[in-house]
Amino acid sequence: MDRTFLIDTDTASDDAVALIMALRTSDVRVAAITVVAGNVPLPQAVRNALFTVELCGDDTPVHAGAARPLRRSLQSAEFFHGEDGLGDQGYPPPRAQPASEDAIEAILRASREHPGLTVVTLGPLTNIALALDRDPSFAENIGRLVIMGGAPLTVGNMTPAAEFNLWVDPEAAAAVIDAGMPTELVGWELCRGEAILSHDEMSRVKAFDTEIAHFSIDCNETAVEANFRQSGARGLGLPDPVAMAVALRPDIVRRGSRHHVMIETGSELTRGMTVVDQLGVCGEPQNRATWGDRADREAWTRVTWEIDVSSFKQLLFSILRAG
Ligand code: RIB
Ligand code: CA
């Protein structure tokens, strides 16, 4: 049975690979791609999403969303993904234009038209928070919310405490986590260690010699260099593809558990920190639901602690090899 996804993205190089994974999965229908400012400013993120969709020979609509966080100025990440977000490879401009409907309306319409919708977020949560603000009942139609974000009980990549997506717009992240949708958190730490693509594995992908294989490695050229500068790790970390793999193949999660999760918004030192009440000491339910006391829906946030790295890489390589 086909599954319907909506993907919200700040389209830089790892986002692009995650988009390819979804667009190239035969039993997934991507109803819309909505774009948010994050890695790069909104116009560039929209251009990158359109380029990636065209590279896949697809016509999934791309909708422009928030150009800045709810309350803060945009802090982008060209230092990591390159000035254009795609490794400054000089890719041509896309032929298509973004859809006229804005991202927030597209999110709300998709949730109405596709009850049980899977929403996968790959960037700051500004668009999702704005959708909740415009129509809180949106939360009731979401079957799965898979968030690439956070660094639960571990080090962040933007500050010692926080991961980029949640750090950029912590107020949006807090609003989304508090909405109590069936949320699966896929933190940055899961793309590190064994999950990193080694240089040999990157060469192996290039040897597939498909256009999307070459693109997936080439557009991440600056990310490889940045990864080494940032953490001393050699190879390519792919946080968004890890989150997309969890969305596509939930069985990739080896260990996950439901907890009350809070996002720091008050302190500049720990802004965007993913605070997980692992021992239940707060005595809180696992994140409040916005739909009142409807007993038929459970509100929860499941934190992903471990994935099956081999299955993640097999899935990614099979998609890139198929072209
Ligand atoms: O911290 C990693 C996340 O921030 C990824 O989604 C990457 O694309 C950036 O958006
Ligand atoms: Ca991203």
mmCIF file of C-alpha atoms and ligand atoms in Angstrom:
data_model
loop_
_atom_site.group_PDB
_atom_site.id
_atom_site.type_symbol
_atom_site.label_atom_id
_atom_site.label_comp_id
_atom_site.label_asym_id
_atom_site.label_seq_id
_atom_site.Cartn_x
_atom_site.Cartn_y
_atom_site.Cartn_z
ATOM 1 C CA MET A 1 0.000 0.000 0.000
ATOM 2 C CA ASP A 2 1.482 3.346 -1.008
ATOM 3 C CA ARG A 3 2.503 5.679 1.745
ATOM 4 C CA THR A 4 2.162 9.458 1.408
ATOM 5 C CA PHE A 5 4.973 11.698 2.620
ATOM 6 C CA LEU A 6 5.398 15.426 2.970
ATOM 7 C CA ILE A 7 9.043 16.482 3.268
ATOM 8 C CA ASP A 8 10.058 19.787 4.863
ATOM 9 C CA THR A 9 13.633 20.705 4.069
ATOM 10 C CA ASP A 10 16.299 23.418 4.222
ATOM 11 C CA THR A 11 17.786 21.813 1.086
ATOM 12 C CA ALA A 12 21.491 21.507 1.347
ATOM 13 C CA SER A 13 23.631 18.576 0.300
ATOM 14 C CA ASP A 14 22.501 15.945 2.786
ATOM 15 C CA ASP A 15 18.878 17.051 2.388
ATOM 16 C CA ALA A 16 19.208 16.513 -1.368
ATOM 17 C CA VAL A 17 20.281 12.901 -0.874
ATOM 18 C CA ALA A 18 17.347 12.363 1.495
ATOM 19 C CA LEU A 19 14.956 13.810 -1.090
ATOM 20 C CA ILE A 20 16.354 11.420 -3.701
ATOM 21 C CA MET A 21 15.794 8.481 -1.335
ATOM 22 C CA ALA A 22 12.104 9.337 -0.976
ATOM 23 C CA LEU A 23 11.522 10.255 -4.621
ATOM 24 C CA ARG A 24 13.145 7.005 -5.707
ATOM 25 C CA THR A 25 11.118 4.748 -3.384
ATOM 26 C CA SER A 26 8.365 3.163 -5.442
ATOM 27 C CA ASP A 27 5.768 2.711 -2.682
ATOM 28 C CA VAL A 28 6.112 6.279 -1.405
ATOM 29 C CA ARG A 29 4.172 9.178 -2.861
ATOM 30 C CA VAL A 30 5.710 12.538 -1.996
ATOM 31 C CA ALA A 31 2.674 14.838 -1.917
ATOM 32 C CA ALA A 32 4.784 17.969 -1.539
ATOM 33 C CA ILE A 33 8.219 19.283 -0.672
ATOM 34 C CA THR A 34 8.079 22.374 1.546
ATOM 35 C CA VAL A 35 11.144 24.521 2.028
ATOM 36 C CA VAL A 36 12.393 26.408 5.067
ATOM 37 C CA ALA A 37 15.410 28.661 5.565
ATOM 38 C CA GLY A 38 18.214 26.942 7.438
ATOM 39 C CA ASN A 39 21.401 25.635 5.864
ATOM 40 C CA VAL A 40 21.063 28.326 3.206
ATOM 41 C CA PRO A 41 18.673 31.264 2.764
ATOM 42 C CA LEU A 42 15.205 30.365 1.503
ATOM 43 C CA PRO A 43 15.650 31.241 -2.215
ATOM 44 C CA GLN A 44 18.722 29.031 -2.456
ATOM 45 C CA ALA A 45 17.028 26.209 -0.544
ATOM 46 C CA VAL A 46 14.040 26.405 -2.932
ATOM 47 C CA ARG A 47 16.379 26.374 -5.947
ATOM 48 C CA ASN A 48 18.225 23.335 -4.555
ATOM 49 C CA ALA A 49 14.973 21.453 -3.951
ATOM 50 C CA LEU A 50 13.749 22.190 -7.486
ATOM 51 C CA PHE A 51 17.112 21.084 -8.901
ATOM 52 C CA THR A 52 17.009 17.816 -6.953
ATOM 53 C CA VAL A 53 13.434 17.037 -8.031
ATOM 54 C CA GLU A 54 14.396 17.654 -11.669
ATOM 55 C CA LEU A 55 17.488 15.489 -11.300
ATOM 56 C CA CYS A 56 15.116 12.695 -10.313
ATOM 57 C CA GLY A 57 12.962 13.357 -13.351
ATOM 58 C CA ASP A 58 10.111 14.073 -10.997
ATOM 59 C CA ASP A 59 7.461 16.799 -10.816
ATOM 60 C CA THR A 60 6.691 16.850 -7.087
ATOM 61 C CA PRO A 61 5.626 20.394 -6.205
ATOM 62 C CA VAL A 62 8.066 22.533 -4.216
ATOM 63 C CA HIS A 63 6.584 25.208 -1.943
ATOM 64 C CA ALA A 64 8.478 28.115 -0.375
ATOM 65 C CA GLY A 65 7.981 28.594 3.361
ATOM 66 C CA ALA A 66 9.569 30.578 6.159
ATOM 67 C CA ALA A 67 12.553 32.776 5.303
ATOM 68 C CA ARG A 68 13.588 33.092 8.956
ATOM 69 C CA PRO A 69 12.959 31.492 12.351
ATOM 70 C CA LEU A 70 9.875 32.418 14.387
ATOM 71 C CA ARG A 71 11.636 34.961 16.579
ATOM 72 C CA ARG A 72 15.306 34.910 15.787
ATOM 73 C CA SER A 73 17.478 35.930 12.861
ATOM 74 C CA LEU A 74 18.546 33.221 10.443
ATOM 75 C CA GLN A 75 21.911 31.567 11.126
ATOM 76 C CA SER A 76 22.768 29.578 8.013
ATOM 77 C CA ALA A 77 25.440 26.934 7.434
ATOM 78 C CA GLU A 78 27.300 27.788 4.230
ATOM 79 C CA PHE A 79 30.434 27.038 6.224
ATOM 80 C CA PHE A 80 29.423 23.388 6.092
ATOM 81 C CA HIS A 81 27.560 22.850 2.832
ATOM 82 C CA GLY A 82 29.117 25.520 0.600
ATOM 83 C CA GLU A 83 27.802 28.930 -0.497
ATOM 84 C CA ASP A 84 25.075 27.333 -2.640
ATOM 85 C CA GLY A 85 24.424 24.521 -0.169
ATOM 86 C CA LEU A 86 25.334 21.884 -2.777
ATOM 87 C CA GLY A 87 29.093 21.924 -2.487
ATOM 88 C CA ASP A 88 29.575 24.862 -4.928
ATOM 89 C CA GLN A 89 29.723 22.478 -7.899
ATOM 90 C CA GLY A 90 28.198 25.013 -10.292
ATOM 91 C CA TYR A 91 24.966 23.116 -10.927
ATOM 92 C CA PRO A 92 22.686 24.886 -13.463
ATOM 93 C CA PRO A 93 19.522 26.630 -12.319
ATOM 94 C CA PRO A 94 16.372 24.471 -12.304
ATOM 95 C CA ARG A 95 13.877 24.927 -15.118
ATOM 96 C CA ALA A 96 10.809 24.689 -12.875
ATOM 97 C CA GLN A 97 9.420 27.347 -10.576
ATOM 98 C CA PRO A 98 8.136 26.796 -7.039
ATOM 99 C CA ALA A 99 4.395 26.272 -6.603
ATOM 100 C CA SER A 100 2.351 29.425 -6.047
ATOM 101 C CA GLU A 101 0.838 28.006 -2.826
ATOM 102 C CA ASP A 102 2.977 28.770 0.209
ATOM 103 C CA ALA A 103 4.465 25.961 2.266
ATOM 104 C CA ILE A 104 2.184 26.404 5.261
ATOM 105 C CA GLU A 105 -0.967 26.044 3.155
ATOM 106 C CA ALA A 106 0.598 23.092 1.356
ATOM 107 C CA ILE A 107 1.318 21.393 4.684
ATOM 108 C CA LEU A 108 -2.225 21.962 5.954
ATOM 109 C CA ARG A 109 -3.812 20.859 2.672
ATOM 110 C CA ALA A 110 -1.685 17.708 2.488
ATOM 111 C CA SER A 111 -2.654 16.774 6.053
ATOM 112 C CA ARG A 112 -6.341 17.183 5.173
ATOM 113 C CA GLU A 113 -6.108 15.315 1.870
ATOM 114 C CA HIS A 114 -3.951 12.491 3.241
ATOM 115 C CA PRO A 115 -5.032 11.534 6.788
ATOM 116 C CA GLY A 116 -2.236 9.528 8.408
ATOM 117 C CA LEU A 117 0.340 11.541 6.439
ATOM 118 C CA THR A 118 3.998 10.952 7.205
ATOM 119 C CA VAL A 119 5.794 14.266 7.646
ATOM 120 C CA VAL A 120 9.592 14.130 7.456
ATOM 121 C CA THR A 121 11.445 17.257 8.565
ATOM 122 C CA LEU A 122 15.048 17.808 7.515
ATOM 123 C CA GLY A 123 15.571 21.399 8.636
ATOM 124 C CA PRO A 124 14.490 23.889 11.276
ATOM 125 C CA LEU A 125 10.866 23.334 12.354
ATOM 126 C CA THR A 126 9.626 26.823 11.519
ATOM 127 C CA ASN A 127 7.166 25.742 8.804
ATOM 128 C CA ILE A 128 5.643 23.012 10.962
ATOM 129 C CA ALA A 129 5.246 25.410 13.898
ATOM 130 C CA LEU A 130 3.556 27.963 11.631
ATOM 131 C CA ALA A 131 1.196 25.278 10.332
ATOM 132 C CA LEU A 132 0.281 24.326 13.902
ATOM 133 C CA ASP A 133 -0.296 27.989 14.739
ATOM 134 C CA ARG A 134 -2.509 28.528 11.686
ATOM 135 C CA ASP A 135 -4.550 25.350 12.296
ATOM 136 C CA PRO A 136 -3.807 23.304 15.473
ATOM 137 C CA SER A 137 -6.079 20.523 14.238
ATOM 138 C CA PHE A 138 -3.353 19.775 11.672
ATOM 139 C CA ALA A 139 -1.694 17.657 14.372
ATOM 140 C CA GLU A 140 -4.636 15.239 14.425
ATOM 141 C CA ASN A 141 -4.103 14.087 10.855
ATOM 142 C CA ILE A 142 -0.420 13.245 11.145
ATOM 143 C CA GLY A 143 0.354 9.530 11.230
ATOM 144 C CA ARG A 144 4.125 9.943 11.767
ATOM 145 C CA LEU A 145 6.314 12.987 12.288
ATOM 146 C CA VAL A 146 9.937 12.004 11.683
ATOM 147 C CA ILE A 147 12.283 14.803 12.726
ATOM 148 C CA MET A 148 15.939 14.966 11.800
ATOM 149 C CA GLY A 149 17.089 16.986 14.741
ATOM 150 C CA GLY A 150 18.417 17.158 18.227
ATOM 151 C CA ALA A 151 21.300 15.560 20.062
ATOM 152 C CA PRO A 152 19.524 13.634 22.830
ATOM 153 C CA LEU A 153 21.825 13.242 25.857
ATOM 154 C CA THR A 154 24.874 13.788 23.640
ATOM 155 C CA VAL A 155 26.983 16.517 22.055
ATOM 156 C CA GLY A 156 25.587 18.917 19.522
ATOM 157 C CA ASN A 157 27.122 20.022 16.237
ATOM 158 C CA MET A 158 26.235 23.728 16.506
ATOM 159 C CA THR A 159 27.036 24.185 20.178
ATOM 160 C CA PRO A 160 28.165 21.639 22.747
ATOM 161 C CA ALA A 161 24.502 21.345 23.709
ATOM 162 C CA ALA A 162 22.513 21.589 20.491
ATOM 163 C CA GLU A 163 22.133 20.281 16.956
ATOM 164 C CA PHE A 164 21.728 22.785 14.096
ATOM 165 C CA ASN A 165 18.066 22.301 13.091
ATOM 166 C CA LEU A 166 16.749 22.723 16.629
ATOM 167 C CA TRP A 167 19.337 25.420 17.479
ATOM 168 C CA VAL A 168 18.327 27.634 14.530
ATOM 169 C CA ASP A 169 14.700 27.849 15.662
ATOM 170 C CA PRO A 170 14.309 26.470 19.183
ATOM 171 C CA GLU A 171 10.918 28.144 19.690
ATOM 172 C CA ALA A 172 9.555 26.315 16.655
ATOM 173 C CA ALA A 173 11.079 23.044 17.840
ATOM 174 C CA ALA A 174 9.526 23.455 21.286
ATOM 175 C CA ALA A 175 6.081 24.183 19.800
ATOM 176 C CA VAL A 176 6.261 21.150 17.528
ATOM 177 C CA ILE A 177 7.506 18.745 20.201
ATOM 178 C CA ASP A 178 4.852 20.051 22.618
ATOM 179 C CA ALA A 179 2.093 19.470 20.059
ATOM 180 C CA GLY A 180 2.392 15.801 20.931
ATOM 181 C CA MET A 181 2.149 14.389 17.432
ATOM 182 C CA PRO A 182 3.425 10.800 16.986
ATOM 183 C CA THR A 183 6.993 12.067 16.822
ATOM 184 C CA GLU A 184 10.163 10.122 16.051
ATOM 185 C CA LEU A 185 13.324 12.049 16.840
ATOM 186 C CA VAL A 186 16.407 11.091 14.789
ATOM 187 C CA GLY A 187 19.364 12.894 16.314
ATOM 188 C CA TRP A 188 22.603 14.034 14.723
ATOM 189 C CA GLU A 189 24.679 11.489 16.632
ATOM 190 C CA LEU A 190 23.121 8.693 14.563
ATOM 191 C CA CYS A 191 24.942 9.829 11.410
ATOM 192 C CA ARG A 192 28.353 9.641 13.140
ATOM 193 C CA GLY A 193 30.743 6.764 13.768
ATOM 194 C CA GLU A 194 29.993 3.639 11.731
ATOM 195 C CA ALA A 195 27.189 5.485 9.895
ATOM 196 C CA ILE A 196 29.700 7.798 8.200
ATOM 197 C CA LEU A 197 30.389 6.921 4.563
ATOM 198 C CA SER A 198 34.107 6.165 4.359
ATOM 199 C CA HIS A 199 36.159 7.389 1.423
ATOM 200 C CA ASP A 200 36.131 3.822 0.087
ATOM 201 C CA GLU A 201 32.348 3.729 0.317
ATOM 202 C CA MET A 202 32.132 7.101 -1.430
ATOM 203 C CA SER A 203 34.319 5.730 -4.232
ATOM 204 C CA ARG A 204 32.081 2.671 -4.383
ATOM 205 C CA VAL A 205 29.025 4.917 -4.812
ATOM 206 C CA LYS A 206 30.742 6.936 -7.542
ATOM 207 C CA ALA A 207 31.499 3.657 -9.310
ATOM 208 C CA PHE A 208 27.742 3.020 -9.597
ATOM 209 C CA ASP A 209 28.150 5.647 -12.301
ATOM 210 C CA THR A 210 24.551 6.836 -12.176
ATOM 211 C CA GLU A 211 23.765 10.565 -12.317
ATOM 212 C CA ILE A 212 22.253 10.543 -8.839
ATOM 213 C CA ALA A 213 25.205 8.599 -7.431
ATOM 214 C CA HIS A 214 27.691 11.121 -8.795
ATOM 215 C CA PHE A 215 25.517 14.021 -7.602
ATOM 216 C CA SER A 216 25.080 12.565 -4.104
ATOM 217 C CA ILE A 217 28.829 12.396 -3.549
ATOM 218 C CA ASP A 218 29.892 15.495 -5.485
ATOM 219 C CA CYS A 219 27.400 17.887 -3.826
ATOM 220 C CA ASN A 220 28.693 16.757 -0.431
ATOM 221 C CA GLU A 221 32.316 17.599 -1.195
ATOM 222 C CA THR A 222 32.428 20.589 1.185
ATOM 223 C CA ALA A 223 30.505 18.627 3.826
ATOM 224 C CA VAL A 224 33.274 15.996 3.857
ATOM 225 C CA GLU A 225 35.898 18.687 4.478
ATOM 226 C CA ALA A 226 33.696 20.383 7.087
ATOM 227 C CA ASN A 227 33.039 17.089 8.847
ATOM 228 C CA PHE A 228 36.780 16.590 9.303
ATOM 229 C CA ARG A 229 37.288 20.159 10.529
ATOM 230 C CA GLN A 230 34.335 19.887 12.909
ATOM 231 C CA SER A 231 34.944 16.502 14.479
ATOM 232 C CA GLY A 232 38.121 15.008 13.022
ATOM 233 C CA ALA A 233 36.040 12.287 11.408
ATOM 234 C CA ARG A 234 37.067 11.228 7.915
ATOM 235 C CA GLY A 235 34.213 10.622 5.457
ATOM 236 C CA LEU A 236 30.661 11.820 4.905
ATOM 237 C CA GLY A 237 28.061 12.102 7.643
ATOM 238 C CA LEU A 238 24.504 12.099 6.253
ATOM 239 C CA PRO A 239 22.032 13.107 8.995
ATOM 240 C CA ASP A 240 19.053 13.752 6.732
ATOM 241 C CA PRO A 241 19.425 10.444 4.818
ATOM 242 C CA VAL A 242 19.569 8.633 8.180
ATOM 243 C CA ALA A 243 16.274 10.271 9.185
ATOM 244 C CA MET A 244 14.788 9.500 5.763
ATOM 245 C CA ALA A 245 15.887 5.868 6.114
ATOM 246 C CA VAL A 246 14.000 5.688 9.429
ATOM 247 C CA ALA A 247 10.935 7.177 7.726
ATOM 248 C CA LEU A 248 11.178 4.746 4.814
ATOM 249 C CA ARG A 249 12.160 1.664 6.839
ATOM 250 C CA PRO A 250 11.109 1.999 10.518
ATOM 251 C CA ASP A 251 12.703 -1.412 11.134
ATOM 252 C CA ILE A 252 16.088 0.295 10.748
ATOM 253 C CA VAL A 253 15.654 1.565 14.311
ATOM 254 C CA ARG A 254 17.393 -0.894 16.625
ATOM 255 C CA ARG A 255 16.629 0.927 19.872
ATOM 256 C CA GLY A 256 14.104 3.698 20.559
ATOM 257 C CA SER A 257 11.959 4.699 23.512
ATOM 258 C CA ARG A 258 9.226 7.201 24.324
ATOM 259 C CA HIS A 259 9.936 10.051 26.683
ATOM 260 C CA HIS A 260 8.871 13.525 27.664
ATOM 261 C CA VAL A 261 11.143 15.758 25.579
ATOM 262 C CA MET A 262 11.755 19.470 26.154
ATOM 263 C CA ILE A 263 13.647 21.956 23.984
ATOM 264 C CA GLU A 264 15.631 24.749 25.645
ATOM 265 C CA THR A 265 14.573 28.208 24.464
ATOM 266 C CA GLY A 266 15.601 30.469 27.372
ATOM 267 C CA SER A 267 19.335 29.999 27.746
ATOM 268 C CA GLU A 268 21.802 31.115 25.068
ATOM 269 C CA LEU A 269 24.316 28.581 26.415
ATOM 270 C CA THR A 270 21.979 25.610 25.860
ATOM 271 C CA ARG A 271 19.631 27.104 23.235
ATOM 272 C CA GLY A 272 17.999 24.305 21.215
ATOM 273 C CA MET A 273 19.161 21.544 23.564
ATOM 274 C CA THR A 274 17.095 18.344 23.428
ATOM 275 C CA VAL A 275 16.279 17.643 27.080
ATOM 276 C CA VAL A 276 15.046 14.044 27.364
ATOM 277 C CA ASP A 277 13.378 12.988 30.618
ATOM 278 C CA GLN A 278 14.767 9.473 30.312
ATOM 279 C CA LEU A 279 13.969 8.508 33.913
ATOM 280 C CA GLY A 280 10.557 10.165 33.984
ATOM 281 C CA VAL A 281 11.594 12.421 36.879
ATOM 282 C CA CYS A 282 9.465 15.288 35.549
ATOM 283 C CA GLY A 283 6.365 13.204 36.010
ATOM 284 C CA GLU A 284 5.067 14.669 32.769
ATOM 285 C CA PRO A 285 3.098 12.771 30.141
ATOM 286 C CA GLN A 286 5.130 12.066 27.024
ATOM 287 C CA ASN A 287 4.435 15.501 25.524
ATOM 288 C CA ARG A 288 1.009 17.060 25.607
ATOM 289 C CA ALA A 289 -1.400 16.584 22.739
ATOM 290 C CA THR A 290 -3.140 19.506 21.107
ATOM 291 C CA TRP A 291 -6.320 17.542 20.524
ATOM 292 C CA GLY A 292 -7.456 17.576 24.129
ATOM 293 C CA ASP A 293 -8.504 14.351 25.716
ATOM 294 C CA ARG A 294 -9.121 12.265 22.612
ATOM 295 C CA ALA A 295 -8.414 8.819 23.962
ATOM 296 C CA ASP A 296 -7.993 7.344 20.512
ATOM 297 C CA ARG A 297 -4.699 9.123 19.911
ATOM 298 C CA GLU A 298 -1.538 8.699 21.857
ATOM 299 C CA ALA A 299 0.772 11.698 22.129
ATOM 300 C CA TRP A 300 4.395 10.736 22.331
ATOM 301 C CA THR A 301 7.957 11.456 21.288
ATOM 302 C CA ARG A 302 10.076 8.433 20.558
ATOM 303 C CA VAL A 303 13.787 9.081 20.787
ATOM 304 C CA THR A 304 15.904 6.961 18.445
ATOM 305 C CA TRP A 305 18.981 5.721 20.297
ATOM 306 C CA GLU A 306 20.448 3.273 17.760
ATOM 307 C CA ILE A 307 19.938 2.340 14.121
ATOM 308 C CA ASP A 308 21.032 -0.673 12.052
ATOM 309 C CA VAL A 309 23.840 1.089 10.179
ATOM 310 C CA SER A 310 24.342 -1.739 7.710
ATOM 311 C CA SER A 311 20.669 -1.638 6.688
ATOM 312 C CA PHE A 312 20.850 2.154 6.363
ATOM 313 C CA LYS A 313 23.805 1.934 3.997
ATOM 314 C CA GLN A 314 22.300 -0.954 2.034
ATOM 315 C CA LEU A 315 19.115 1.067 1.499
ATOM 316 C CA LEU A 316 21.039 4.193 0.459
ATOM 317 C CA PHE A 317 23.382 2.313 -1.883
ATOM 318 C CA SER A 318 20.550 0.344 -3.512
ATOM 319 C CA ILE A 319 18.756 3.593 -4.351
ATOM 320 C CA LEU A 320 21.867 5.318 -5.698
ATOM 321 C CA ARG A 321 22.937 2.239 -7.676
ATOM 322 C CA ALA A 322 19.509 1.961 -9.335
ATOM 323 C CA GLY A 323 19.864 5.533 -10.582
HETATM 324 O O1 RIB B 1 22.482 19.062 12.123
HETATM 325 C C1 RIB B 1 22.294 18.451 10.879
HETATM 326 C C2 RIB B 1 21.099 19.026 10.202
HETATM 327 O O2 RIB B 1 21.296 20.424 9.977
HETATM 328 C C3 RIB B 1 20.875 18.437 8.804
HETATM 329 O O3 RIB B 1 19.506 18.496 8.524
HETATM 330 C C4 RIB B 1 21.610 19.383 7.916
HETATM 331 O O4 RIB B 1 21.099 19.395 6.580
HETATM 332 C C5 RIB B 1 21.305 20.684 8.587
HETATM 333 O O5 RIB B 1 19.991 21.102 8.174
HETATM 334 CA CA CA B 2 18.775 19.647 6.504
#
